[in-house]
Tab-separated table of C-alpha atoms in Angstrom:
chain	number	residue	atom	x	y	z
O	1	MET	CA	-69.208	-24.725	-107.997
O	2	SER	CA	-66.753	-26.481	-110.353
O	3	TYR	CA	-63.572	-28.232	-108.920
O	4	GLU	CA	-61.226	-25.393	-110.298
O	5	GLN	CA	-63.320	-22.703	-108.428
O	6	LYS	CA	-63.203	-24.511	-105.308
O	7	LEU	CA	-59.525	-24.638	-105.637
O	8	MET	CA	-59.183	-21.001	-106.307
O	9	ALA	CA	-61.309	-20.181	-103.479
O	10	MET	CA	-59.165	-22.181	-101.001
O	11	LYS	CA	-56.191	-20.776	-102.715
O	12	LYS	CA	-57.265	-17.200	-101.436
O	13	MET	CA	-57.814	-18.619	-97.946
O	14	LEU	CA	-54.271	-19.385	-97.599
O	15	THR	CA	-52.016	-16.391	-96.547
O	16	LYS	CA	-48.350	-16.264	-96.951
O	17	LYS	CA	-46.310	-16.636	-93.762
O	18	PRO	CA	-43.988	-13.425	-93.457
O	19	LYS	CA	-40.253	-14.349	-93.650
O	20	PRO	CA	-38.458	-14.150	-90.279
O	21	THR	CA	-36.653	-11.168	-89.801
O	22	LYS	CA	-32.852	-11.468	-89.278
O	23	LYS	CA	-31.868	-10.983	-85.636
O	24	THR	CA	-29.468	-7.923	-85.152
O	25	LYS	CA	-26.445	-8.438	-83.303
O	26	ARG	CA	-27.099	-6.408	-80.129
O	27	ASP	CA	-24.151	-4.504	-78.600
O	28	PRO	CA	-22.735	-6.142	-75.535
O	29	VAL	CA	-24.264	-4.310	-72.277
O	30	ILE	CA	-21.438	-2.721	-70.353
O	31	PRO	CA	-21.881	-3.352	-66.766
O	32	PRO	CA	-21.576	-0.139	-64.621
O	33	ALA	CA	-18.347	0.430	-62.362
O	34	PRO	CA	-18.726	-1.008	-58.850
O	35	PRO	CA	-19.873	1.267	-56.146
O	36	TYR	CA	-16.750	0.848	-54.256
O	37	GLU	CA	-14.493	2.408	-57.202
O	38	LYS	CA	-13.258	5.363	-55.490
O	39	ASN	CA	-12.103	3.239	-52.458
O	40	TRP	CA	-10.280	0.955	-54.646
O	41	LEU	CA	-8.694	3.689	-56.684
O	42	LYS	CA	-7.395	5.330	-53.336
O	43	THR	CA	-5.099	2.403	-52.848
O	44	GLY	CA	-3.206	3.159	-56.080
O	45	LEU	CA	-5.111	0.801	-58.543
O	46	ILE	CA	-5.523	2.271	-62.021
O	47	LYS	CA	-8.919	2.301	-63.785
O	48	GLU	CA	-8.996	0.654	-67.394
O	49	GLU	CA	-11.919	0.263	-69.507
O	50	ASN	CA	-12.767	-1.588	-72.515
O	51	GLN	CA	-15.755	-2.850	-74.771
O	52	PHE	CA	-16.886	-5.383	-72.083
O	53	GLY	CA	-16.549	-3.181	-68.649
O	54	VAL	CA	-13.930	-2.395	-66.215
O	55	VAL	CA	-10.611	-3.747	-64.811
O	56	TYR	CA	-8.446	-2.458	-62.286
O	57	LYS	CA	-4.595	-2.680	-62.369
O	58	ARG	CA	-1.420	-1.791	-60.691
O	59	ILE	CA	1.953	-1.316	-62.413
O	60	VAL	CA	5.280	-1.586	-60.694
O	61	GLU	CA	8.375	-0.609	-62.851
O	62	TYR	CA	11.864	-2.081	-61.657
O	63	ASP	CA	15.585	-1.213	-62.526
O	64	GLU	CA	17.686	-3.524	-63.973
O	65	THR	CA	19.855	-3.639	-60.755
O	66	TYR	CA	16.947	-4.611	-58.722
O	67	TYR	CA	17.808	-7.699	-56.245
O	68	HIS	CA	15.306	-10.182	-55.398
O	69	GLY	CA	16.873	-12.441	-52.496
O	70	ASN	CA	20.496	-12.596	-53.659
O	71	LYS	CA	19.894	-12.406	-57.589
O	72	LYS	CA	19.549	-9.511	-59.540
O	73	ILE	CA	16.779	-9.397	-61.981
O	74	GLY	CA	18.809	-7.890	-64.597
O	75	ASP	CA	20.715	-11.115	-65.168
O	76	LEU	CA	17.910	-12.347	-67.047
O	77	GLN	CA	19.415	-10.960	-70.192
O	78	SER	CA	22.603	-12.963	-69.901
O	79	THR	CA	20.404	-16.089	-69.163
O	80	LEU	CA	18.510	-15.551	-72.236
O	81	GLU	CA	21.794	-15.245	-74.496
O	82	LYS	CA	23.036	-18.766	-72.788
O	83	TRP	CA	19.637	-20.306	-74.233
O	84	LYS	CA	20.411	-18.594	-77.807
O	85	ARG	CA	24.077	-20.441	-77.753
O	86	PHE	CA	22.504	-23.617	-76.471
O	87	ASP	CA	21.556	-25.225	-79.863
O	88	ARG	CA	19.529	-27.959	-78.244
O	89	GLU	CA	15.863	-28.468	-77.300
O	90	HIS	CA	15.275	-28.242	-73.576
O	91	PRO	CA	11.934	-27.549	-71.422
O	92	LEU	CA	13.520	-24.538	-70.133
O	93	ALA	CA	14.442	-23.140	-73.396
O	94	PRO	CA	12.348	-20.032	-74.693
O	95	LYS	CA	10.715	-20.642	-77.990
O	96	GLY	CA	12.160	-18.624	-81.020
O	97	THR	CA	11.053	-14.932	-80.974
O	98	ASN	CA	8.046	-15.214	-78.503
O	99	LYS	CA	7.922	-12.274	-75.995
O	100	LEU	CA	9.170	-13.832	-72.296
O	101	VAL	CA	6.327	-13.153	-69.771
O	102	PHE	CA	6.420	-14.390	-66.236
O	103	PHE	CA	2.777	-15.224	-65.388
O	104	ASP	CA	0.927	-15.975	-61.983
O	105	THR	CA	-2.633	-15.925	-61.141
O	106	GLU	CA	-4.673	-15.850	-57.737
O	107	THR	CA	-8.045	-17.811	-57.774
O	108	THR	CA	-11.236	-18.044	-55.524
O	109	GLY	CA	-10.741	-21.983	-55.378
O	110	LEU	CA	-8.594	-24.569	-56.595
O	111	LYS	CA	-10.744	-26.184	-59.051
O	112	GLY	CA	-14.540	-26.158	-60.420
O	113	ALA	CA	-16.615	-24.321	-62.671
O	114	GLY	CA	-17.256	-21.687	-60.110
O	115	THR	CA	-13.814	-20.780	-59.114
O	116	LEU	CA	-12.641	-17.274	-60.660
O	117	ILE	CA	-9.543	-15.898	-61.160
O	118	PHE	CA	-9.543	-12.510	-59.694
O	119	LEU	CA	-5.736	-11.491	-60.204
O	120	LEU	CA	-3.666	-11.887	-63.257
O	121	GLY	CA	-0.272	-10.874	-62.671
O	122	PHE	CA	2.425	-10.449	-65.685
O	123	MET	CA	6.037	-9.202	-65.824
O	124	GLU	CA	8.143	-8.764	-69.077
O	125	GLN	CA	11.373	-7.057	-69.716
O	126	VAL	CA	11.234	-3.177	-71.177
O	127	GLU	CA	13.654	-0.958	-71.902
O	128	ASN	CA	16.201	-0.489	-69.161
O	129	GLY	CA	14.353	-2.803	-66.446
O	130	PHE	CA	11.056	-4.887	-66.013
O	131	ARG	CA	7.532	-3.924	-65.784
O	132	MET	CA	4.778	-5.818	-63.671
O	133	THR	CA	1.036	-5.316	-64.533
O	134	GLN	CA	-1.534	-6.802	-62.271
O	135	TYR	CA	-5.129	-6.806	-63.260
O	136	VAL	CA	-7.592	-7.367	-60.772
O	137	LEU	CA	-11.217	-8.361	-61.082
O	138	PRO	CA	-13.953	-5.676	-60.022
O	139	GLY	CA	-16.346	-8.573	-59.712
O	140	PRO	CA	-18.254	-11.372	-61.734
O	141	ASP	CA	-19.968	-8.723	-63.944
O	142	HIS	CA	-16.575	-7.560	-65.385
O	143	GLU	CA	-14.838	-10.816	-66.063
O	144	ALA	CA	-14.837	-10.570	-69.792
O	145	ALA	CA	-13.289	-7.116	-69.736
O	146	PHE	CA	-10.761	-8.592	-67.050
O	147	LEU	CA	-9.846	-11.549	-69.135
O	148	TYR	CA	-9.480	-9.333	-72.442
O	149	ALA	CA	-7.207	-6.931	-70.574
O	150	SER	CA	-4.620	-9.930	-70.179
O	151	LYS	CA	-3.969	-9.756	-73.942
O	152	LEU	CA	-3.725	-13.731	-74.121
O	153	TRP	CA	-5.769	-13.168	-77.126
O	154	LYS	CA	-3.294	-10.800	-79.054
O	155	GLU	CA	-0.070	-12.469	-79.775
O	156	GLU	CA	1.761	-15.970	-78.773
O	157	MET	CA	3.757	-15.569	-75.653
O	158	THR	CA	6.278	-17.679	-73.634
O	159	LEU	CA	4.814	-17.930	-70.523
O	160	ILE	CA	6.776	-18.840	-67.591
O	161	THR	CA	4.846	-20.147	-64.405
O	162	TYR	CA	5.076	-22.435	-61.589
O	163	ASN	CA	2.854	-25.213	-61.582
O	164	GLY	CA	0.938	-22.996	-64.541
O	165	LYS	CA	0.799	-26.201	-66.744
O	166	SER	CA	-1.396	-27.785	-64.106
O	167	PHE	CA	-3.163	-25.004	-62.648
O	168	ASP	CA	-2.841	-21.352	-64.062
O	169	LEU	CA	-3.382	-21.996	-67.790
O	170	PRO	CA	-6.231	-24.406	-67.264
O	171	GLN	CA	-7.988	-22.276	-65.048
O	172	VAL	CA	-7.682	-19.335	-67.663
O	173	GLU	CA	-8.864	-21.751	-70.342
O	174	THR	CA	-12.128	-22.739	-68.228
O	175	ARG	CA	-12.779	-18.991	-67.539
O	176	TRP	CA	-12.197	-17.970	-71.071
O	177	THR	CA	-14.488	-20.966	-72.534
O	178	MET	CA	-17.446	-19.655	-69.931
O	179	ASN	CA	-16.893	-16.235	-71.743
O	180	ARG	CA	-16.303	-17.429	-75.148
O	181	GLN	CA	-19.155	-15.697	-76.867
O	182	LYS	CA	-17.673	-12.223	-76.124
O	183	LEU	CA	-14.044	-12.945	-76.269
O	184	PRO	CA	-11.903	-13.358	-79.127
O	185	LYS	CA	-10.201	-16.773	-79.202
O	186	LEU	CA	-7.813	-17.596	-76.645
O	187	LEU	CA	-4.149	-18.026	-78.267
O	188	THR	CA	-2.109	-21.307	-77.446
O	189	HIS	CA	1.145	-19.931	-75.641
O	190	HIS	CA	4.319	-21.897	-75.147
O	191	GLN	CA	4.682	-22.706	-71.318
O	192	ILE	CA	7.929	-23.045	-69.165
O	193	ASP	CA	6.809	-24.796	-65.843
O	194	LEU	CA	9.602	-24.189	-63.210
O	195	LEU	CA	7.796	-26.382	-60.856
O	196	HIS	CA	8.628	-29.288	-63.310
O	197	GLY	CA	12.106	-27.716	-63.791
O	198	ALA	CA	12.701	-27.631	-59.965
O	199	ARG	CA	11.781	-31.121	-59.330
O	200	ARG	CA	14.112	-32.390	-62.063
O	201	VAL	CA	17.052	-30.200	-60.547
O	202	TRP	CA	16.762	-30.693	-56.822
O	203	LYS	CA	15.008	-34.015	-56.777
O	204	ALA	CA	15.961	-35.923	-53.453
O	205	GLU	CA	17.555	-32.697	-52.034
O	206	LEU	CA	14.643	-30.685	-50.735
O	207	ASP	CA	12.115	-31.903	-48.856
O	208	THR	CA	9.318	-29.707	-50.529
O	209	PHE	CA	8.752	-27.710	-53.741
O	210	LYS	CA	6.702	-25.195	-52.535
O	211	LEU	CA	7.668	-21.784	-53.896
O	212	THR	CA	8.260	-20.312	-50.482
O	213	SER	CA	10.814	-23.080	-49.745
O	214	ILE	CA	12.436	-22.713	-53.057
O	215	GLU	CA	12.912	-19.079	-52.259
O	216	GLU	CA	14.426	-19.604	-48.938
O	217	LYS	CA	16.754	-22.476	-49.691
O	218	GLN	CA	17.828	-21.709	-53.489
O	219	LEU	CA	17.078	-17.825	-53.787
O	220	HIS	CA	17.802	-16.740	-50.289
O	221	PHE	CA	14.621	-14.626	-49.978
O	222	TYR	CA	12.427	-14.624	-46.936
O	223	ARG	CA	9.484	-13.127	-46.859
O	224	GLU	CA	8.457	-10.405	-44.309
O	225	GLY	CA	4.809	-9.610	-43.791
O	226	ASP	CA	3.212	-11.883	-46.429
O	227	ILE	CA	-0.129	-13.278	-46.152
O	228	PRO	CA	-0.938	-16.975	-46.349
O	229	GLY	CA	-1.875	-17.989	-49.856
O	230	HIS	CA	-5.049	-19.752	-48.666
O	231	LEU	CA	-6.493	-16.412	-47.155
O	232	ALA	CA	-6.229	-14.448	-50.432
O	233	PRO	CA	-9.721	-15.843	-51.776
O	234	ILE	CA	-11.094	-14.722	-48.414
O	235	ILE	CA	-9.375	-11.311	-48.490
O	236	TYR	CA	-10.483	-10.502	-52.117
O	237	GLN	CA	-13.953	-11.512	-51.281
O	238	ASP	CA	-14.030	-9.294	-48.278
O	239	ALA	CA	-12.802	-6.359	-50.426
O	240	VAL	CA	-15.646	-6.894	-52.801
O	241	LYS	CA	-18.254	-6.982	-50.238
O	242	SER	CA	-16.898	-4.405	-47.917
O	243	GLY	CA	-15.396	-2.124	-50.834
O	244	GLN	CA	-11.995	-1.478	-48.843
O	245	ALA	CA	-9.163	-2.770	-50.569
O	246	GLU	CA	-6.228	-1.999	-48.247
O	247	THR	CA	-5.787	-5.559	-47.242
O	248	LEU	CA	-6.198	-6.653	-50.888
O	249	MET	CA	-2.957	-4.997	-51.701
O	250	LYS	CA	-1.296	-7.242	-49.257
O	251	VAL	CA	-2.547	-10.137	-51.989
O	252	LEU	CA	-0.983	-8.215	-54.682
O	253	LYS	CA	2.129	-7.880	-52.929
O	254	HIS	CA	1.976	-11.726	-52.404
O	255	ASN	CA	1.596	-12.085	-55.863
O	256	GLU	CA	4.384	-9.719	-56.691
O	257	TRP	CA	6.743	-11.676	-54.692
O	258	ASP	CA	5.785	-14.896	-56.509
O	259	ILE	CA	6.691	-13.490	-59.957
O	260	LEU	CA	9.855	-12.083	-58.836
O	261	SER	CA	10.772	-15.155	-57.575
O	262	LEU	CA	9.745	-16.639	-61.122
O	263	VAL	CA	12.480	-14.215	-62.667
O	264	THR	CA	15.303	-15.359	-60.480
O	265	LEU	CA	14.512	-18.977	-60.262
O	266	TYR	CA	14.619	-19.045	-63.991
O	267	ILE	CA	18.068	-17.600	-63.616
O	268	ARG	CA	19.131	-19.675	-60.952
O	269	ALA	CA	18.034	-22.740	-62.683
O	270	THR	CA	19.436	-21.893	-66.156
O	271	ASN	CA	22.951	-21.020	-64.659
O	272	LEU	CA	23.026	-24.628	-62.974
O	273	ILE	CA	22.160	-26.226	-66.331
O	274	LEU	CA	24.161	-24.351	-68.545
O	275	GLU	CA	27.040	-22.976	-66.565
O	276	THR	CA	28.992	-26.334	-65.757
O	277	THR	CA	31.608	-24.300	-63.906
O	278	ILE	CA	29.369	-23.369	-60.968
O	279	PRO	CA	29.853	-25.544	-58.192
O	280	GLU	CA	26.968	-27.654	-56.840
O	281	THR	CA	26.125	-30.951	-54.830
O	282	ALA	CA	26.819	-34.153	-56.194
O	283	ILE	CA	22.746	-34.753	-56.246
O	284	THR	CA	22.217	-31.746	-58.043
O	285	HIS	CA	24.526	-32.389	-60.654
O	286	THR	CA	23.513	-35.972	-61.256
O	287	ASN	CA	19.906	-34.923	-61.479
O	288	ILE	CA	20.871	-32.392	-64.034
O	289	GLY	CA	22.931	-35.113	-65.898
O	290	LYS	CA	19.986	-37.635	-65.913
O	291	TRP	CA	17.710	-34.686	-67.259
O	292	PHE	CA	19.933	-34.252	-70.263
O	293	ALA	CA	20.274	-38.128	-70.627
O	294	ASP	CA	16.442	-38.356	-70.621
O	295	LEU	CA	16.481	-35.636	-73.587
O	296	LYS	CA	19.204	-37.648	-75.495
O	297	HIS	CA	21.870	-34.903	-74.944
O	298	TYR	CA	24.468	-37.557	-73.897
O	299	ASP	CA	27.389	-35.348	-74.129
O	300	ASP	CA	26.041	-32.724	-71.906
O	301	SER	CA	24.859	-35.778	-69.631
O	302	ALA	CA	28.318	-37.263	-69.341
O	303	TYR	CA	29.940	-34.190	-68.517
O	304	PHE	CA	27.940	-33.699	-65.477
O	305	PHE	CA	28.431	-37.384	-64.395
O	306	LYS	CA	32.010	-37.357	-64.823
O	307	GLU	CA	32.381	-34.078	-62.713
O	308	VAL	CA	30.608	-35.703	-59.868
O	309	ILE	CA	32.720	-39.016	-60.380
O	310	GLU	CA	35.862	-36.780	-60.441
O	311	LYS	CA	35.017	-35.038	-57.338
O	312	TYR	CA	33.814	-37.867	-55.204
O	313	GLY	CA	34.929	-41.032	-56.614
O	314	SER	CA	32.736	-44.086	-55.728
O	315	ASP	CA	31.284	-42.295	-52.992
O	316	HIS	CA	28.083	-41.129	-54.973
O	317	ALA	CA	27.041	-44.390	-56.531
O	318	MET	CA	23.821	-42.922	-58.322
O	319	SER	CA	26.466	-40.854	-60.572
O	320	HIS	CA	27.807	-44.081	-61.485
O	321	TYR	CA	24.452	-45.856	-62.140
O	322	HIS	CA	23.423	-43.244	-64.811
O	323	TYR	CA	26.762	-42.924	-66.200
O	324	GLY	CA	27.173	-46.522	-66.579
O	325	PHE	CA	24.177	-46.168	-69.379
O	326	ILE	CA	26.322	-43.478	-71.117
O	327	LEU	CA	29.494	-45.838	-71.056
O	328	LYS	CA	27.342	-48.588	-72.362
O	329	ARG	CA	25.967	-46.439	-75.211
O	330	ASN	CA	29.312	-45.317	-76.082
O	331	GLU	CA	30.460	-48.969	-76.308
O	332	ALA	CA	32.882	-48.600	-73.626
O	333	TYR	CA	31.926	-51.974	-72.009
O	334	ASP	CA	34.480	-52.326	-69.436
O	335	LYS	CA	34.116	-49.012	-68.032
O	336	ALA	CA	30.354	-49.518	-67.984
O	337	VAL	CA	30.711	-52.850	-65.963
O	338	GLN	CA	32.956	-50.817	-63.204
O	339	SER	CA	30.256	-48.048	-63.099
O	340	PHE	CA	27.316	-50.619	-62.562
O	341	ASN	CA	29.454	-52.532	-60.041
O	342	ILE	CA	29.961	-49.549	-57.738
O	343	ALA	CA	26.469	-48.532	-58.270
O	344	ALA	CA	25.401	-52.130	-57.300
O	345	LYS	CA	27.383	-52.455	-54.197
O	346	GLN	CA	25.869	-49.067	-52.501
O	347	LEU	CA	22.453	-48.845	-54.114
O	348	GLY	CA	19.482	-50.569	-53.039
O	349	GLY	CA	15.932	-51.169	-54.584
O	350	ARG	CA	15.450	-51.562	-58.225
O	351	GLU	CA	18.653	-49.368	-59.038
O	352	ARG	CA	20.882	-52.425	-57.574
O	353	ILE	CA	18.899	-55.035	-59.511
O	354	ILE	CA	19.028	-53.171	-62.794
O	355	ALA	CA	22.695	-52.397	-62.373
O	356	LEU	CA	23.279	-56.125	-61.817
O	357	GLU	CA	21.114	-56.985	-64.690
O	358	GLU	CA	23.645	-54.407	-67.067
O	359	VAL	CA	26.525	-56.161	-65.927
O	360	ALA	CA	25.089	-59.647	-66.582
O	361	LYS	CA	23.994	-58.403	-70.126
O	362	LEU	CA	27.374	-56.860	-70.837
O	363	GLN	CA	29.573	-59.774	-69.380
O	364	GLU	CA	27.430	-62.240	-71.563
O	365	HIS	CA	26.812	-60.549	-75.072
O	366	LYS	CA	29.631	-58.044	-75.213
O	367	LEU	CA	32.628	-59.144	-73.148
O	368	LYS	CA	31.803	-62.834	-73.419
O	369	ASN	CA	32.606	-63.742	-69.986
O	370	LEU	CA	29.698	-66.228	-69.333
O	371	ALA	CA	31.160	-67.462	-65.931
O	372	ALA	CA	30.976	-63.733	-64.859
O	373	ALA	CA	27.613	-63.254	-66.105
O	374	LEU	CA	26.356	-66.441	-64.427
O	375	GLU	CA	27.688	-65.270	-60.975
O	376	VAL	CA	26.408	-61.786	-61.378
O	377	THR	CA	22.720	-63.153	-62.231
O	378	ARG	CA	22.708	-65.425	-59.374
O	379	ASN	CA	23.977	-62.629	-57.119
O	380	ALA	CA	20.971	-60.553	-58.309
O	381	MET	CA	18.617	-63.319	-57.637
O	382	SER	CA	19.561	-63.496	-53.979
O	383	PHE	CA	19.040	-59.831	-53.620
O	384	ILE	CA	15.420	-60.063	-55.203
O	385	ASP	CA	14.259	-62.566	-52.513
O	386	LYS	CA	15.720	-60.480	-49.949
O	387	ASP	CA	15.267	-56.624	-50.811
O	388	SER	CA	11.954	-55.376	-49.123
O	389	GLU	CA	11.907	-52.134	-51.489
O	390	LEU	CA	10.916	-53.908	-54.460
O	391	THR	CA	7.512	-53.795	-55.807
O	392	LYS	CA	5.780	-56.984	-56.276
O	393	ARG	CA	5.247	-56.247	-60.005
O	394	PHE	CA	9.018	-55.556	-60.250
O	395	ARG	CA	9.988	-58.796	-58.245
O	396	THR	CA	7.945	-60.870	-60.517
O	397	ARG	CA	9.262	-59.429	-63.601
O	398	ALA	CA	12.932	-59.613	-62.203
O	399	GLU	CA	12.535	-63.062	-61.164
O	400	ARG	CA	11.289	-64.299	-64.236
O	401	ASP	CA	13.985	-62.570	-66.395
O	402	PHE	CA	16.874	-63.587	-64.247
O	403	LEU	CA	15.584	-67.097	-64.264
O	404	LYS	CA	15.482	-67.154	-68.141
O	405	ARG	CA	18.834	-65.617	-68.113
O	406	GLU	CA	20.486	-68.228	-65.316
O	407	MET	CA	19.171	-71.112	-67.647
O	408	ARG	CA	20.391	-69.861	-70.778
O	409	LEU	CA	23.920	-69.290	-69.415
O	410	ILE	CA	24.060	-72.902	-68.006
O	411	ARG	CA	23.097	-74.144	-71.582
O	412	LYS	CA	25.991	-72.078	-73.000
O	413	ILE	CA	28.512	-73.077	-70.389
O	414	PHE	CA	27.645	-76.612	-69.794
O	415	PRO	CA	26.126	-77.637	-73.166
O	416	GLY	CA	26.077	-81.388	-72.339
O	417	GLU	CA	24.643	-81.004	-68.755
O	418	ALA	CA	21.777	-78.972	-70.229
O	419	GLN	CA	21.004	-81.895	-72.570
O	420	LYS	CA	21.063	-84.572	-69.781
O	421	THR	CA	18.815	-82.259	-67.697
O	422	THR	CA	16.476	-82.425	-70.368
O	423	LYS	CA	16.396	-85.968	-71.204
O	424	ALA	CA	15.919	-86.621	-67.405
O	425	ASP	CA	12.838	-84.343	-67.410
């Protein structure tokens, strides 16, 4: 057999491999409704179905005149109008034309990939009132349907939460990631976290920033018959196992109160920040002024500090402390020195040292009173040695800086003495 014949024989032995067939995309398998569906629907829950399964929901309508604590939820409209007139940026300001939604969740735990969200609560303004919609997870098999029903994939919103930036939204993102092959992409929503706002407004005035404490002290709302939040996961799991949802409805009520408090807390915080005529404590107004200063809204900041100073004089040193920086920025150096001196006499810790440092800077560089600057510098150095409130890091930095300042001032005041000291060394 020739060489060519052998090649032809071998060629016949080779068989072509069939081309791989394209995998057809299977339709998602829709899990069946849970066997306890009838019992859950008897409690007033409504069934909603989508391409991923089943979810149950509860809808509550509120009139504009509805009161939660001592606040009428219909006042939200005037709150939003105030933010429209406020032409500066602020963490509590809504974003553009985004729909404003108050949002809260209930979960089976605090963290971890195994933690499920079992309740999503939303509240928004509608014509002549408000509508709250709560979605309840029937079970893990219906999680994709549950998340899809939230419409967090459909349009960008401004979500108002309480600790939502650290908890609620990260939990939603985690659960969405676990279902990413089924669900459309989760949109990025503008967030307003009222926990951060509450801490800025009532710092050093409230002992705790739990929402229930804020409700009582700022909204005058007192819960009656509420369940402790830590029991919510247990109640939900029992409702799934037993099929009885009567107790679960108390969890929905707990969530409803949470969301209503978000509405009235947003109204309350906005009024304090934007309505300067509302009477409030010196601490609260000082906190708001400090917040405006941190946002570089110096005129707004100065207004709150001046209000406190006019009412309390030198009795509220922290207002003078912060107002001193505004005066310094406005080149009112003599007045700034006065404010910092008042603060230094009454405050302790780092604020006292910083106030004295500011006085020393102003006396040396702006008012050209070197003797006064040296006196303040040495006064501050004596406090640094005695003050137990100072951290080691701050103390070390302050000692170094004030020692340099002292040596520089001595050279400026006594140039000849400084040269003699240098030669002697």
